[in-house]
Amino acid sequence: MAAVSAAAARLLVLSLCVAAAALLRGGEASVHEYRGLGFLNKGNAFILHAGSEGLYAPPPVPSPANATAEDDEDSAAALADAFIRFDKITFRRPEDAAKETGSAMVQILVFEIEDREMIGGSAYGGQKAICCTSDLAKLGACTEGSVIYQPSKVNPGWPQLFVASFDGSDPIATLPSRVIPITKTGMYNMYFIHCDPSLAGLEIEGQTVWKNPTGYLPGRMAPLRNFFGIMSFAFVVLGIYWFYQYMKFWREVLPLQNCITLVITLGMLEMALWYFEYAEFNETGVRPKGITFWAVTFGTVKRTVARVIILIVSMGYGVVRPSLGGLTSKVVMLGGTFFLATEILELVENLGTVNDLSGKARLFLVYPVAILDAAFVVWIFISLAKTLDKLQARRSMAKLDIYRKFTIALAVTVLVSVGWIGYEIYFKSTDVFNERWQYAWIIPAFWHVLSFSLLCVISHLWAPSKNTMRFTYDASENFDREDSLSLIRPGPIGSKNGWNLSSSPDTKASKNITVASFDEDDEENKRE
């Protein structure tokens, strides 16, 4: 366990650096802002990835009978329910380069992911080039220095190419504001490209706005707004059940049940905050970072507390042992490390991503969380095995029954989790270009449903009731009440004069035996 914690701590330190860099570069999702970004040299082109989002096409609207093709295009751009809009895109080159080079251009390429094979070309069947070479220009396939692309066969008018030109020695080139209507559902990509090495140090300012028919939420995130609304309602129903039981039997409430109350409350707050965060995001296109931060934090606290509760319940806290003893510091350390790692991962994922494409930073940050989660699982099942053995040895049948049900629920949850992780790996490895983006929301939604289901099981097993005290640790008894009479009552005792006498056990002796037994168990707990 110590080795696992040390490995996770080392990964966590590295993760902090990645997280800080990602958050400083935080994006605004559907409103993509370009400031302080540089072009990367790829082959014979200099490229800046400007955005990738899944966009739904609105239902078709019939045009007037006397409308021309140009009228249709203008009206579609003006009234589009789904579009990509350029707002004040400006390119600035160094003044020295402007005087030496003269005229130059930056090209903006927008295409749907199915048309990716239409981008680039090769003169003799070699590696594809993005910018037109002299050999391709001689063949008449393109104009030298321009981006190579072919018209789509299934999506007329796409890919779309726009040009911002530097005239003479002018250091600034501006792309006129315009709207690209979306008429086909798909994953759309945008790249800023230039083919001139003299434009090194090119700076860009401005933004693009991407909109779906239902609002500004990116396509893969749009269904999650309704999902979080449903989950909020589900938590309210669970909360009503739990708080009714809590108020009805408040005199019998245990510390463990107070912890479950905290988890349910945090879950209600988390789901409500996520719903309002998505609703605000959908209306404005700008992520409300304050709401997002608190939604992430409440969710992380809930997951951490839930894991710690499951761990201490598995250890038998309050059932077969009065305290955790020397294990308390280890449980707190594991829980604190898990909270920090998960908080960083969730903040980077929800505040640091700009596009629908997953970044390498998120993949790197997953490792510490996965290691710590595995440590929780291993420790929980080792502790459960010991607790079940103790309950079996003491013939505590009522407690043993509830722990068996708890173990089955945990085992099913772990098996389902492992199966879903396998499916998630398969899903992402076979969808490199995010062509199945419309179903990507199911992956994060599943984890919320699974954790909620386990919380419902725990709430049912440990709900406050008139029999709650039957499951508490009692140092004055070695067995449950229902078993004690049959196990402690002695048989007939023969007297010296031959009479058979039936005698009750010596109270003081039985108490001494019981205390000695539990003292031995306490020593065992301390050693653990």
Short mmCIF file of N, CA and C in Angstrom, two decimals, residues 266-336:
data_model
loop_
_atom_site.label_atom_id
_atom_site.label_comp_id
_atom_site.label_asym_id
_atom_site.label_seq_id
_atom_site.Cartn_x
_atom_site.Cartn_y
_atom_site.Cartn_z
N LEU A 266 -24.16 16.17 -1.06
CA LEU A 266 -23.16 16.59 -2.05
C LEU A 266 -23.58 16.16 -3.46
N GLY A 267 -24.16 14.96 -3.57
CA GLY A 267 -24.63 14.50 -4.89
C GLY A 267 -25.73 15.38 -5.44
N MET A 268 -26.67 15.79 -4.60
CA MET A 268 -27.75 16.69 -5.04
C MET A 268 -27.18 18.02 -5.52
N LEU A 269 -26.22 18.57 -4.76
CA LEU A 269 -25.60 19.84 -5.15
C LEU A 269 -24.81 19.69 -6.44
N GLU A 270 -24.07 18.58 -6.57
CA GLU A 270 -23.27 18.37 -7.77
C GLU A 270 -24.13 18.30 -9.02
N MET A 271 -25.19 17.49 -9.00
CA MET A 271 -26.05 17.34 -10.17
C MET A 271 -26.75 18.66 -10.52
N ALA A 272 -27.20 19.38 -9.50
CA ALA A 272 -27.87 20.66 -9.75
C ALA A 272 -26.90 21.67 -10.38
N LEU A 273 -25.68 21.72 -9.85
CA LEU A 273 -24.69 22.65 -10.39
C LEU A 273 -24.32 22.30 -11.83
N TRP A 274 -24.16 21.01 -12.11
CA TRP A 274 -23.85 20.61 -13.48
C TRP A 274 -24.98 21.00 -14.43
N TYR A 275 -26.21 20.82 -14.00
CA TYR A 275 -27.34 21.18 -14.87
C TYR A 275 -27.33 22.68 -15.16
N PHE A 276 -27.18 23.49 -14.13
CA PHE A 276 -27.16 24.94 -14.34
C PHE A 276 -25.94 25.38 -15.13
N GLU A 277 -24.81 24.68 -14.93
CA GLU A 277 -23.60 25.00 -15.68
C GLU A 277 -23.81 24.75 -17.18
N TYR A 278 -24.41 23.61 -17.51
CA TYR A 278 -24.66 23.28 -18.91
C TYR A 278 -25.72 24.21 -19.51
N ALA A 279 -26.73 24.56 -18.72
CA ALA A 279 -27.77 25.47 -19.22
C ALA A 279 -27.18 26.85 -19.53
N GLU A 280 -26.32 27.35 -18.64
CA GLU A 280 -25.68 28.65 -18.87
C GLU A 280 -24.73 28.59 -20.07
N PHE A 281 -23.97 27.53 -20.14
CA PHE A 281 -23.06 27.31 -21.25
C PHE A 281 -23.83 27.28 -22.57
N ASN A 282 -24.96 26.61 -22.58
CA ASN A 282 -25.76 26.48 -23.79
C ASN A 282 -26.33 27.83 -24.25
N GLU A 283 -26.61 28.71 -23.30
CA GLU A 283 -27.20 30.00 -23.64
C GLU A 283 -26.17 31.00 -24.15
N THR A 284 -24.98 30.98 -23.58
CA THR A 284 -24.00 32.03 -23.88
C THR A 284 -22.85 31.56 -24.77
N GLY A 285 -22.56 30.26 -24.78
CA GLY A 285 -21.41 29.77 -25.52
C GLY A 285 -20.11 29.92 -24.76
N VAL A 286 -20.16 30.53 -23.58
CA VAL A 286 -18.97 30.73 -22.74
C VAL A 286 -19.17 29.95 -21.46
N ARG A 287 -18.20 29.14 -21.12
CA ARG A 287 -18.33 28.30 -19.93
C ARG A 287 -18.29 29.15 -18.66
N PRO A 288 -19.30 29.03 -17.78
CA PRO A 288 -19.28 29.76 -16.50
C PRO A 288 -18.29 29.11 -15.55
N LYS A 289 -17.06 29.60 -15.52
CA LYS A 289 -15.99 28.90 -14.82
C LYS A 289 -16.24 28.80 -13.32
N GLY A 290 -16.92 29.79 -12.74
CA GLY A 290 -17.21 29.72 -11.31
C GLY A 290 -18.11 28.54 -10.97
N ILE A 291 -19.20 28.40 -11.73
CA ILE A 291 -20.13 27.28 -11.50
C ILE A 291 -19.43 25.96 -11.79
N THR A 292 -18.62 25.95 -12.86
CA THR A 292 -17.91 24.72 -13.23
C THR A 292 -16.97 24.29 -12.12
N PHE A 293 -16.24 25.25 -11.55
CA PHE A 293 -15.29 24.93 -10.48
C PHE A 293 -16.01 24.30 -9.29
N TRP A 294 -17.14 24.88 -8.88
CA TRP A 294 -17.84 24.34 -7.71
C TRP A 294 -18.52 23.01 -8.02
N ALA A 295 -19.00 22.85 -9.25
CA ALA A 295 -19.57 21.55 -9.63
C ALA A 295 -18.51 20.46 -9.57
N VAL A 296 -17.32 20.76 -10.10
CA VAL A 296 -16.21 19.81 -10.06
C VAL A 296 -15.80 19.51 -8.62
N THR A 297 -15.71 20.56 -7.79
CA THR A 297 -15.25 20.39 -6.41
C THR A 297 -16.25 19.58 -5.59
N PHE A 298 -17.54 19.91 -5.69
CA PHE A 298 -18.55 19.13 -4.96
C PHE A 298 -18.53 17.68 -5.40
N GLY A 299 -18.39 17.45 -6.71
CA GLY A 299 -18.34 16.08 -7.20
C GLY A 299 -17.13 15.32 -6.71
N THR A 300 -15.97 16.00 -6.67
CA THR A 300 -14.75 15.36 -6.19
C THR A 300 -14.84 15.04 -4.70
N VAL A 301 -15.37 15.98 -3.92
CA VAL A 301 -15.55 15.73 -2.49
C VAL A 301 -16.49 14.55 -2.28
N LYS A 302 -17.57 14.51 -3.06
CA LYS A 302 -18.53 13.40 -2.92
C LYS A 302 -17.88 12.06 -3.22
N ARG A 303 -17.10 11.98 -4.31
CA ARG A 303 -16.46 10.72 -4.66
C ARG A 303 -15.43 10.30 -3.60
N THR A 304 -14.70 11.29 -3.08
CA THR A 304 -13.70 10.96 -2.07
C THR A 304 -14.35 10.46 -0.78
N VAL A 305 -15.36 11.19 -0.31
CA VAL A 305 -16.05 10.79 0.92
C VAL A 305 -16.71 9.42 0.75
N ALA A 306 -17.30 9.17 -0.42
CA ALA A 306 -17.96 7.89 -0.68
C ALA A 306 -16.96 6.74 -0.59
N ARG A 307 -15.77 6.93 -1.18
CA ARG A 307 -14.77 5.86 -1.14
C ARG A 307 -14.26 5.63 0.27
N VAL A 308 -14.05 6.71 1.01
CA VAL A 308 -13.58 6.57 2.39
C VAL A 308 -14.64 5.87 3.25
N ILE A 309 -15.92 6.22 3.04
CA ILE A 309 -17.00 5.57 3.80
C ILE A 309 -17.03 4.07 3.51
N ILE A 310 -16.95 3.72 2.22
CA ILE A 310 -16.97 2.30 1.86
C ILE A 310 -15.79 1.57 2.49
N LEU A 311 -14.63 2.24 2.52
CA LEU A 311 -13.44 1.61 3.10
C LEU A 311 -13.60 1.37 4.60
N ILE A 312 -14.06 2.39 5.33
CA ILE A 312 -14.17 2.21 6.78
C ILE A 312 -15.31 1.26 7.15
N VAL A 313 -16.36 1.23 6.33
CA VAL A 313 -17.41 0.23 6.56
C VAL A 313 -16.85 -1.17 6.33
N SER A 314 -16.03 -1.32 5.29
CA SER A 314 -15.42 -2.62 5.01
C SER A 314 -14.50 -3.06 6.13
N MET A 315 -13.87 -2.10 6.79
CA MET A 315 -13.00 -2.42 7.93
C MET A 315 -13.80 -2.82 9.17
N GLY A 316 -15.13 -2.61 9.12
CA GLY A 316 -15.95 -2.97 10.26
C GLY A 316 -16.05 -1.89 11.31
N TYR A 317 -15.73 -0.64 10.94
CA TYR A 317 -15.80 0.45 11.91
C TYR A 317 -17.22 0.60 12.44
N GLY A 318 -17.34 0.59 13.77
CA GLY A 318 -18.64 0.72 14.41
C GLY A 318 -19.42 -0.57 14.47
N VAL A 319 -18.88 -1.65 13.88
CA VAL A 319 -19.58 -2.94 13.87
C VAL A 319 -18.76 -3.99 14.61
N VAL A 320 -17.50 -4.17 14.22
CA VAL A 320 -16.64 -5.14 14.90
C VAL A 320 -15.44 -4.46 15.56
N ARG A 321 -15.29 -3.16 15.37
CA ARG A 321 -14.22 -2.42 16.03
C ARG A 321 -14.72 -1.02 16.37
N PRO A 322 -14.35 -0.50 17.53
CA PRO A 322 -14.84 0.82 17.94
C PRO A 322 -14.14 1.98 17.25
N SER A 323 -12.93 1.76 16.71
CA SER A 323 -12.19 2.82 16.04
C SER A 323 -11.24 2.20 15.03
N LEU A 324 -10.66 3.05 14.19
CA LEU A 324 -9.71 2.55 13.19
C LEU A 324 -8.30 2.45 13.74
N GLY A 325 -8.07 3.03 14.92
CA GLY A 325 -6.75 2.97 15.52
C GLY A 325 -5.69 3.61 14.66
N GLY A 326 -4.58 2.91 14.45
CA GLY A 326 -3.46 3.44 13.67
C GLY A 326 -3.73 3.54 12.19
N LEU A 327 -4.83 2.97 11.71
CA LEU A 327 -5.15 3.04 10.28
C LEU A 327 -5.76 4.38 9.88
N THR A 328 -6.16 5.20 10.83
CA THR A 328 -6.83 6.45 10.52
C THR A 328 -5.98 7.34 9.64
N SER A 329 -4.70 7.50 9.99
CA SER A 329 -3.83 8.39 9.21
C SER A 329 -3.64 7.88 7.78
N LYS A 330 -3.56 6.55 7.61
CA LYS A 330 -3.41 5.99 6.26
C LYS A 330 -4.66 6.22 5.42
N VAL A 331 -5.82 6.05 6.03
CA VAL A 331 -7.07 6.29 5.31
C VAL A 331 -7.18 7.75 4.90
N VAL A 332 -6.83 8.65 5.81
CA VAL A 332 -6.89 10.09 5.50
C VAL A 332 -5.90 10.45 4.41
N MET A 333 -4.70 9.88 4.45
CA MET A 333 -3.70 10.17 3.42
C MET A 333 -4.15 9.70 2.05
N LEU A 334 -4.69 8.48 1.98
CA LEU A 334 -5.17 7.96 0.70
C LEU A 334 -6.33 8.80 0.18
N GLY A 335 -7.27 9.15 1.07
CA GLY A 335 -8.41 9.97 0.65
C GLY A 335 -7.98 11.35 0.19
N GLY A 336 -7.04 11.99 0.91
CA GLY A 336 -6.57 13.32 0.52
C GLY A 336 -5.86 13.30 -0.82
#
